[in-house]
Amino acid sequence: AQTVTQSQPEMSVQEAETVTLSCTYDTSESDYYLFWYKQPPSRQMILVIRQEAYKQQNATENRFSVNFQKAAKSFSLKISDSQLGDAAMYFCAFSQGGSEKLVFGKGTKLTVNP
Amino acid sequence: SAVISQKPSRDICQRGTSLTIQCQVDSQVTMMFWYRQQPGQSLTLIATANQGSEATYESGFVIDKFPISRPNLTFSTLTVSNMSPEDSSIYLCSARYNYGYTFGSGTRLTVV
């Protein structure tokens, strides 16, 4: 079974600084997708970024980028120029083949200090 | 991306009763999912619901407790039956679309 591990229950960052959230996963499959979701106190799950396993290039969305290390099964999220609105729970998630259920990590609570 | 309208957003229910949560998607989707999330915790998948077939339940969840309906490609319901305080949680629905997965805004259920 696929598993997703987020080893940082909590992280904090100063406004305008950069922070990296860690995620590792375990799978024997070659076709899969990885996601980072943000969940603010409103409970709404917001897709931050996604990565297809077959793509070597790391995904980037504005201030958010990933470091995808397929051999190491690592998928970290870098947030640049952190803003107060980035404060939230961040979940790393895995989907086999992109059409199956999402498997979530336990989450990392990010605090942004002014 | 697809947008999901989930209702109710919260409810307080008496033990022994049932609550039905509804999710309406603004476009047709093949697969929908139901999750449970304890406050401050991660999401646990309850079941996968495909239109026209029985829902597939994860280990620890059974149809008698969490019956699911999927009458068409834009709608699904989850019922929490014979509730106990242990069922107090946040319930979220989700749908797969072409870029990823979208989520409803969640239902906060409190059983007293």
Short mmCIF file of C-alpha atoms in Angstrom, two decimals:
data_model
loop_
_atom_site.label_atom_id
_atom_site.label_comp_id
_atom_site.label_asym_id
_atom_site.label_seq_id
_atom_site.Cartn_x
_atom_site.Cartn_y
_atom_site.Cartn_z
CA ALA A 1 0.00 0.00 0.00
CA GLN A 2 1.12 3.52 -0.71
CA THR A 3 2.12 5.68 2.23
CA VAL A 4 2.92 9.36 2.57
CA THR A 5 5.08 10.71 5.38
CA GLN A 6 5.37 14.30 6.51
CA SER A 7 7.97 14.43 9.24
CA GLN A 8 7.39 18.03 10.31
CA PRO A 9 4.20 18.43 12.36
CA GLU A 10 4.81 22.17 12.64
CA MET A 11 6.96 24.76 10.89
CA SER A 12 7.29 28.50 11.21
CA VAL A 13 8.71 31.15 8.92
CA GLN A 14 9.17 34.88 8.99
CA GLU A 15 7.16 36.91 6.53
CA ALA A 16 9.02 37.35 3.23
CA GLU A 17 11.36 34.45 4.01
CA THR A 18 11.52 31.01 2.39
CA VAL A 19 10.40 27.74 3.96
CA THR A 20 10.57 24.13 2.79
CA LEU A 21 8.09 21.47 3.81
CA SER A 22 9.19 17.84 3.55
CA CYS A 23 7.32 14.85 2.19
CA THR A 24 8.37 11.31 1.40
CA TYR A 25 6.27 8.56 -0.07
CA ASP A 26 6.45 4.86 -0.69
CA THR A 27 5.17 3.11 -3.78
CA SER A 28 6.18 0.36 -6.17
CA GLU A 29 4.26 1.93 -9.03
CA SER A 30 5.77 4.04 -11.79
CA ASP A 31 2.66 5.97 -12.81
CA TYR A 32 1.52 8.32 -10.11
CA TYR A 33 0.82 11.93 -9.22
CA LEU A 34 1.87 13.96 -6.20
CA PHE A 35 0.06 16.95 -4.78
CA TRP A 36 0.38 19.60 -2.13
CA TYR A 37 -2.86 20.88 -0.64
CA LYS A 38 -3.33 23.83 1.68
CA GLN A 39 -6.08 23.86 4.30
CA PRO A 40 -6.62 27.17 6.09
CA PRO A 41 -8.88 27.43 9.14
CA SER A 42 -11.85 27.76 6.78
CA ARG A 43 -11.43 23.97 6.14
CA GLN A 44 -11.39 24.45 2.38
CA MET A 45 -8.82 22.20 0.72
CA ILE A 46 -6.91 24.22 -1.87
CA LEU A 47 -4.67 22.63 -4.48
CA VAL A 48 -1.26 24.31 -4.33
CA ILE A 49 0.72 22.33 -6.85
CA ARG A 50 0.87 18.95 -8.55
CA GLN A 51 3.64 16.84 -10.06
CA GLU A 52 3.38 14.00 -12.54
CA ALA A 53 5.88 11.24 -11.79
CA TYR A 54 6.89 10.90 -15.44
CA LYS A 55 7.98 14.53 -15.62
CA GLN A 56 11.54 15.24 -14.61
CA GLN A 57 11.02 18.98 -14.43
CA ASN A 58 9.96 20.27 -11.03
CA ALA A 59 6.55 21.92 -10.96
CA THR A 60 6.29 25.62 -10.16
CA GLU A 61 3.30 27.82 -9.39
CA ASN A 62 4.25 31.42 -8.68
CA ARG A 63 5.89 31.43 -5.20
CA PHE A 64 5.42 27.68 -4.78
CA SER A 65 7.81 25.11 -6.20
CA VAL A 66 8.64 21.50 -5.55
CA ASN A 67 11.82 19.49 -5.37
CA PHE A 68 10.82 16.11 -6.80
CA GLN A 69 13.44 13.42 -6.25
CA LYS A 70 11.90 10.31 -7.77
CA ALA A 71 14.66 7.87 -6.85
CA ALA A 72 14.61 9.07 -3.26
CA LYS A 73 10.79 9.20 -3.27
CA SER A 74 10.90 12.72 -1.95
CA PHE A 75 8.57 15.60 -2.79
CA SER A 76 9.27 18.78 -0.85
CA LEU A 77 7.43 22.08 -1.18
CA LYS A 78 9.26 25.39 -1.16
CA ILE A 79 7.37 28.57 -0.41
CA SER A 80 9.22 31.72 -1.34
CA ASP A 81 8.49 35.23 -0.08
CA SER A 82 6.13 33.84 2.55
CA GLN A 83 2.98 35.80 3.20
CA LEU A 84 0.65 35.88 6.20
CA GLY A 85 -2.01 34.24 4.04
CA ASP A 86 0.20 31.19 3.58
CA ALA A 87 -0.43 30.18 7.19
CA ALA A 88 -2.35 26.88 7.05
CA MET A 89 -2.09 23.13 7.28
CA TYR A 90 -0.25 21.70 4.30
CA PHE A 91 -0.92 18.15 3.18
CA CYS A 92 1.20 16.12 0.81
CA ALA A 93 -0.86 13.60 -1.16
CA PHE A 94 -0.29 10.71 -3.56
CA SER A 95 -2.50 9.32 -6.28
CA GLN A 96 -1.69 6.20 -8.24
CA GLY A 97 -2.27 6.69 -11.93
CA GLY A 98 -3.91 10.02 -11.26
CA SER A 99 -7.39 8.54 -11.20
CA GLU A 100 -7.42 6.74 -7.94
CA LYS A 101 -8.01 7.84 -4.40
CA LEU A 102 -5.72 10.35 -2.74
CA VAL A 103 -3.52 9.14 0.09
CA PHE A 104 -2.60 11.95 2.48
CA GLY A 105 0.26 12.59 4.82
CA LYS A 106 -0.45 13.72 8.37
CA GLY A 107 0.09 17.36 7.50
CA THR A 108 2.40 20.20 8.50
CA LYS A 109 1.04 23.25 10.27
CA LEU A 110 2.75 26.34 8.89
CA THR A 111 2.86 29.54 10.93
CA VAL A 112 3.96 32.79 9.28
CA ASN A 113 5.32 35.37 11.69
CA PRO A 114 5.01 39.08 10.84
CA SER B 1 -11.55 23.26 -12.01
CA ALA B 2 -14.75 21.64 -10.81
CA VAL B 3 -16.53 23.31 -7.89
CA ILE B 4 -18.35 21.32 -5.21
CA SER B 5 -21.19 22.66 -3.12
CA GLN B 6 -21.45 20.71 0.14
CA LYS B 7 -24.35 20.92 2.57
CA PRO B 8 -24.85 21.32 5.46
CA SER B 9 -21.74 23.17 6.58
CA ARG B 10 -22.32 22.14 10.17
CA ASP B 11 -24.87 20.36 12.30
CA ILE B 12 -25.44 19.25 15.87
CA CYS B 13 -27.28 15.94 16.10
CA GLN B 14 -28.68 13.71 18.79
CA ARG B 15 -27.10 10.29 19.25
CA GLY B 16 -28.99 7.52 17.53
CA THR B 17 -30.15 9.72 14.67
CA SER B 18 -28.85 9.97 11.10
CA LEU B 19 -27.53 12.83 9.02
CA THR B 20 -27.27 13.00 5.25
CA ILE B 21 -24.59 15.19 3.69
CA GLN B 22 -24.97 16.30 0.09
CA CYS B 23 -22.39 17.24 -2.50
CA GLN B 24 -23.23 18.84 -5.83
CA VAL B 25 -20.53 19.22 -8.48
CA ASP B 26 -20.81 21.87 -11.18
CA SER B 27 -19.59 19.47 -13.87
CA GLN B 28 -19.78 15.76 -14.55
CA VAL B 29 -17.17 13.70 -12.75
CA THR B 30 -16.62 9.97 -12.78
CA MET B 31 -15.21 9.44 -9.32
CA MET B 32 -16.23 11.02 -6.04
CA PHE B 33 -14.73 10.37 -2.64
CA TRP B 34 -15.83 10.83 0.95
CA TYR B 35 -13.35 11.62 3.72
CA ARG B 36 -13.46 12.05 7.46
CA GLN B 37 -11.15 14.49 9.22
CA GLN B 38 -10.75 14.89 12.95
CA PRO B 39 -9.84 18.48 13.93
CA GLY B 40 -6.14 19.03 13.46
CA GLN B 41 -5.68 15.65 11.82
CA SER B 42 -5.30 14.36 8.30
CA LEU B 43 -8.03 13.10 5.97
CA THR B 44 -9.12 9.47 6.14
CA LEU B 45 -10.91 8.02 3.12
CA ILE B 46 -14.28 6.50 3.90
CA ALA B 47 -15.30 5.33 0.44
CA THR B 48 -15.09 5.87 -3.30
CA ALA B 49 -18.34 6.43 -5.16
CA ASN B 50 -18.72 5.80 -8.87
CA GLN B 51 -21.95 6.50 -10.68
CA GLY B 52 -23.93 3.37 -11.41
CA SER B 53 -22.08 1.05 -9.05
CA GLU B 54 -21.84 0.29 -5.37
CA ALA B 55 -19.46 2.44 -3.37
CA THR B 56 -16.13 0.90 -2.40
CA TYR B 57 -15.44 1.21 1.32
CA GLU B 58 -12.08 1.42 3.04
CA SER B 59 -11.11 -0.83 5.89
CA GLY B 60 -12.93 0.15 9.05
CA PHE B 61 -15.92 1.68 7.28
CA VAL B 62 -19.09 -0.23 6.43
CA ILE B 63 -22.08 0.48 4.24
CA ASP B 64 -24.62 0.07 7.05
CA LYS B 65 -22.99 2.89 8.98
CA PHE B 66 -22.08 5.14 6.03
CA PRO B 67 -24.46 4.48 3.14
CA ILE B 68 -23.57 6.42 0.02
CA SER B 69 -25.66 7.30 -2.99
CA ARG B 70 -24.39 8.37 -6.42
CA PRO B 71 -27.45 8.80 -8.62
CA ASN B 72 -25.71 10.74 -11.40
CA LEU B 73 -22.37 12.20 -12.45
CA THR B 74 -22.81 15.47 -10.51
CA PHE B 75 -24.26 14.45 -7.16
CA SER B 76 -23.53 12.23 -4.16
CA THR B 77 -24.73 11.85 -0.60
CA LEU B 78 -23.17 10.33 2.50
CA THR B 79 -25.36 9.33 5.42
CA VAL B 80 -23.94 8.92 8.89
CA SER B 81 -26.30 6.45 10.55
CA ASN B 82 -27.15 5.71 14.16
CA MET B 83 -24.73 8.39 15.29
CA SER B 84 -22.66 8.31 18.46
CA PRO B 85 -20.34 10.99 19.88
CA GLU B 86 -17.43 9.15 18.24
CA ASP B 87 -18.84 10.19 14.85
CA SER B 88 -18.23 13.85 15.68
CA SER B 89 -15.85 14.97 12.96
CA ILE B 90 -15.52 16.90 9.73
CA TYR B 91 -16.74 15.13 6.63
CA LEU B 92 -15.53 16.18 3.18
CA CYS B 93 -16.43 15.09 -0.30
CA SER B 94 -14.03 15.24 -3.21
CA ALA B 95 -14.11 14.76 -6.96
CA ARG B 96 -11.46 13.96 -9.53
CA TYR B 97 -11.18 16.39 -12.41
CA ASN B 98 -8.68 16.67 -15.21
CA TYR B 99 -5.99 18.49 -13.25
CA GLY B 100 -6.41 17.15 -9.77
CA TYR B 101 -8.92 16.71 -7.02
CA THR B 102 -11.37 19.32 -5.78
CA PHE B 103 -13.05 19.32 -2.39
CA GLY B 104 -16.25 20.47 -0.82
CA SER B 105 -15.99 22.91 2.07
CA GLY B 106 -16.73 20.22 4.62
CA THR B 107 -19.46 19.43 7.13
CA ARG B 108 -18.64 19.82 10.81
CA LEU B 109 -20.73 17.25 12.67
CA THR B 110 -21.19 17.27 16.42
CA VAL B 111 -23.09 14.41 18.03
CA VAL B 112 -24.47 15.03 21.52
#
